[in-house]
Coordinates of C-alpha atoms in Angstrom, one line a residue:
M1005 CA 162.5 -140.8 262.6
K1006 CA 162.7 -138.0 265.7
V1007 CA 166.1 -136.0 265.7
T1008 CA 166.5 -133.4 268.1
F1009 CA 168.9 -130.6 267.8
Q1010 CA 170.2 -126.9 269.1
L1011 CA 168.7 -124.8 266.0
N1012 CA 169.7 -121.0 266.3
G1013 CA 170.1 -121.1 269.9
E1014 CA 166.9 -123.4 270.4
L1015 CA 165.9 -126.9 271.2
Q1016 CA 164.2 -128.3 268.2
S1017 CA 163.0 -131.9 267.7
V1018 CA 161.5 -133.0 264.3
E1019 CA 159.9 -136.2 262.7
A1020 CA 161.8 -136.9 259.3
E1021 CA 163.2 -139.8 257.0
P1022 CA 166.7 -140.4 258.4
D1023 CA 168.3 -139.9 255.2
R1024 CA 166.5 -136.6 254.4
P1025 CA 168.5 -133.5 253.5
L1026 CA 168.6 -131.2 256.6
L1027 CA 167.8 -128.3 254.0
W1028 CA 164.7 -129.9 253.0
V1029 CA 164.0 -130.3 256.9
L1030 CA 164.9 -126.4 257.4
R1031 CA 163.2 -125.1 254.4
E1032 CA 160.2 -127.0 254.4
D1033 CA 159.2 -128.6 257.8
L1034 CA 160.6 -125.4 259.7
G1035 CA 160.0 -122.6 257.6
L1036 CA 163.8 -121.3 257.6
T1037 CA 164.1 -120.4 253.8
G1038 CA 167.5 -118.5 254.5
T1039 CA 169.5 -121.3 253.4
K1040 CA 169.2 -121.8 249.4
F1041 CA 169.2 -124.7 247.3
G1042 CA 172.2 -124.5 244.7
C1043 CA 173.0 -127.7 242.9
G1044 CA 171.7 -130.2 245.4
R1045 CA 175.5 -131.9 245.4
A1046 CA 177.3 -129.7 247.7
L1047 CA 179.4 -128.5 244.9
C1048 CA 178.1 -125.0 245.2
G1049 CA 178.0 -123.7 248.8
A1050 CA 174.8 -122.1 248.2
C1051 CA 173.1 -124.3 251.0
T1052 CA 176.1 -123.6 253.6
L1053 CA 175.3 -123.2 257.1
H1054 CA 176.9 -124.5 260.5
V1055 CA 176.8 -127.5 262.3
D1056 CA 178.8 -127.4 265.5
D1057 CA 180.2 -124.1 264.2
E1058 CA 182.0 -125.6 260.9
A1059 CA 180.7 -124.9 257.2
T1060 CA 178.8 -127.6 256.1
R1061 CA 176.3 -128.1 252.9
A1062 CA 172.8 -128.6 254.1
C1063 CA 171.7 -130.4 250.5
A1064 CA 174.2 -133.1 251.6
F1065 CA 173.7 -133.3 255.5
P1066 CA 171.2 -136.5 256.5
I1067 CA 168.9 -135.1 259.1
K1068 CA 170.1 -138.1 260.9
F1069 CA 173.2 -136.7 261.4
A1070 CA 171.8 -133.5 263.3
E1071 CA 171.0 -135.5 266.3
G1072 CA 172.4 -133.6 269.5
R1073 CA 174.4 -131.3 267.1
R1074 CA 174.3 -127.3 267.0
I1075 CA 172.9 -126.1 263.8
T1076 CA 173.5 -122.3 262.7
T1077 CA 171.5 -121.0 259.8
I1078 CA 171.8 -117.3 258.4
E1079 CA 168.6 -116.5 260.0
Y1080 CA 171.0 -116.4 263.2
L1081 CA 174.3 -115.3 261.7
E1082 CA 174.1 -111.8 263.2
N1083 CA 173.7 -112.9 266.6
D1084 CA 177.3 -114.3 266.4
P1085 CA 179.9 -111.2 266.4
R1086 CA 181.8 -112.7 264.2
G1087 CA 178.5 -113.5 261.8
K1088 CA 177.3 -110.0 262.4
A1089 CA 181.0 -108.1 261.6
V1090 CA 180.1 -110.8 257.8
I1091 CA 176.9 -109.2 257.7
D1092 CA 177.6 -105.6 258.1
A1093 CA 180.7 -105.5 255.9
W1094 CA 178.8 -107.5 253.3
I1095 CA 176.6 -104.0 253.3
E1096 CA 179.3 -101.8 253.7
K1097 CA 180.8 -103.4 250.4
D1098 CA 177.6 -103.8 248.6
V1099 CA 178.7 -107.7 248.0
V1100 CA 175.6 -108.9 246.9
Q1101 CA 174.3 -108.8 243.1
C1102 CA 171.5 -111.4 242.6
G1103 CA 172.1 -112.7 245.9
W1104 CA 171.1 -116.4 245.8
C1105 CA 174.5 -117.5 247.3
Q1106 CA 175.1 -114.7 249.5
P1107 CA 173.6 -116.8 252.8
G1108 CA 176.2 -119.4 252.3
Q1109 CA 178.7 -116.9 251.1
C1110 CA 178.3 -115.5 254.7
M1111 CA 177.9 -118.6 256.4
S1112 CA 181.5 -119.6 255.1
A1113 CA 183.0 -116.4 255.7
A1114 CA 181.7 -116.5 259.4
A1115 CA 183.3 -119.9 259.9
L1116 CA 186.6 -118.6 258.4
L1117 CA 187.0 -116.1 260.7
K1118 CA 186.4 -118.6 263.5
E1119 CA 189.2 -120.4 262.5
I1120 CA 191.2 -117.7 261.3
P1121 CA 190.7 -114.2 262.6
N1122 CA 193.1 -112.5 260.4
P1123 CA 192.7 -114.3 257.0
D1124 CA 195.1 -113.3 254.1
D1125 CA 194.1 -113.9 250.4
E1126 CA 195.4 -117.4 250.5
D1127 CA 193.2 -118.4 253.1
I1128 CA 189.9 -116.6 252.2
N1129 CA 190.7 -118.3 248.5
A1130 CA 190.7 -121.6 250.2
A1131 CA 188.1 -121.4 252.3
M1132 CA 185.6 -119.7 249.9
A1133 CA 186.5 -122.3 247.0
G1134 CA 183.8 -123.8 247.7
N1135 CA 181.0 -121.4 247.2
L1136 CA 180.1 -120.4 243.5
C1137 CA 178.8 -117.1 242.8
R1138 CA 177.4 -116.6 239.3
C1139 CA 177.4 -113.1 239.3
G1140 CA 181.5 -113.0 240.3
T1141 CA 181.4 -111.0 243.4
Y1142 CA 184.4 -112.7 244.6
G1143 CA 186.7 -109.1 244.7
R1144 CA 184.3 -107.8 246.8
I1145 CA 183.5 -110.6 249.2
R1146 CA 187.2 -110.8 249.7
E1147 CA 187.3 -107.0 250.9
A1148 CA 184.2 -108.1 252.6
I1149 CA 185.8 -110.8 254.5
K1150 CA 188.7 -108.5 255.4
V1151 CA 187.1 -105.7 256.5
A1152 CA 184.8 -108.2 259.1
A1153 CA 188.0 -109.4 260.4
A1154 CA 189.3 -105.9 261.1
A1155 CA 185.9 -105.2 262.9
V1156 CA 185.8 -108.5 264.7
G1157 CA 189.4 -107.9 265.8
K1158 CA 188.7 -104.3 266.8
E1159 CA 186.1 -105.6 269.2
V1160 CA 188.7 -108.0 270.8
V1161 CA 190.6 -105.3 271.9
L1162 CA 188.1 -103.1 273.1

């Protein structure tokens, strides 16, 4: 099956079995390895990317549903002002330990900031609940999201 979609701002067509997960098309066919494999059941969030700006688990998203959609991966996140703010905040707050879950964490955080520009702890906990971090950096993740929200807010005011 041929599937055409927008990937990181550019039109992309691939030939793939319709039920093949988007994660494997990205990693194996297109060489975009920033999106990580975690559990393979959409439970850990390591494979989170954006489909039409919504945080989506790529391991459970059949490629056939990508037709005509806009897919954004961690490789392109810094091209979005919210995504850039998230990445900068992750560095500022030294969030990363092992790093495996961080692309998915950043993608979920950027999606949260698009939906709720100034999230409180409850908003952050709800949005990030599906992203597991085995290193336990949840406190720093929450701080980084608040720093990113403040940075995006300043940018909008200017």
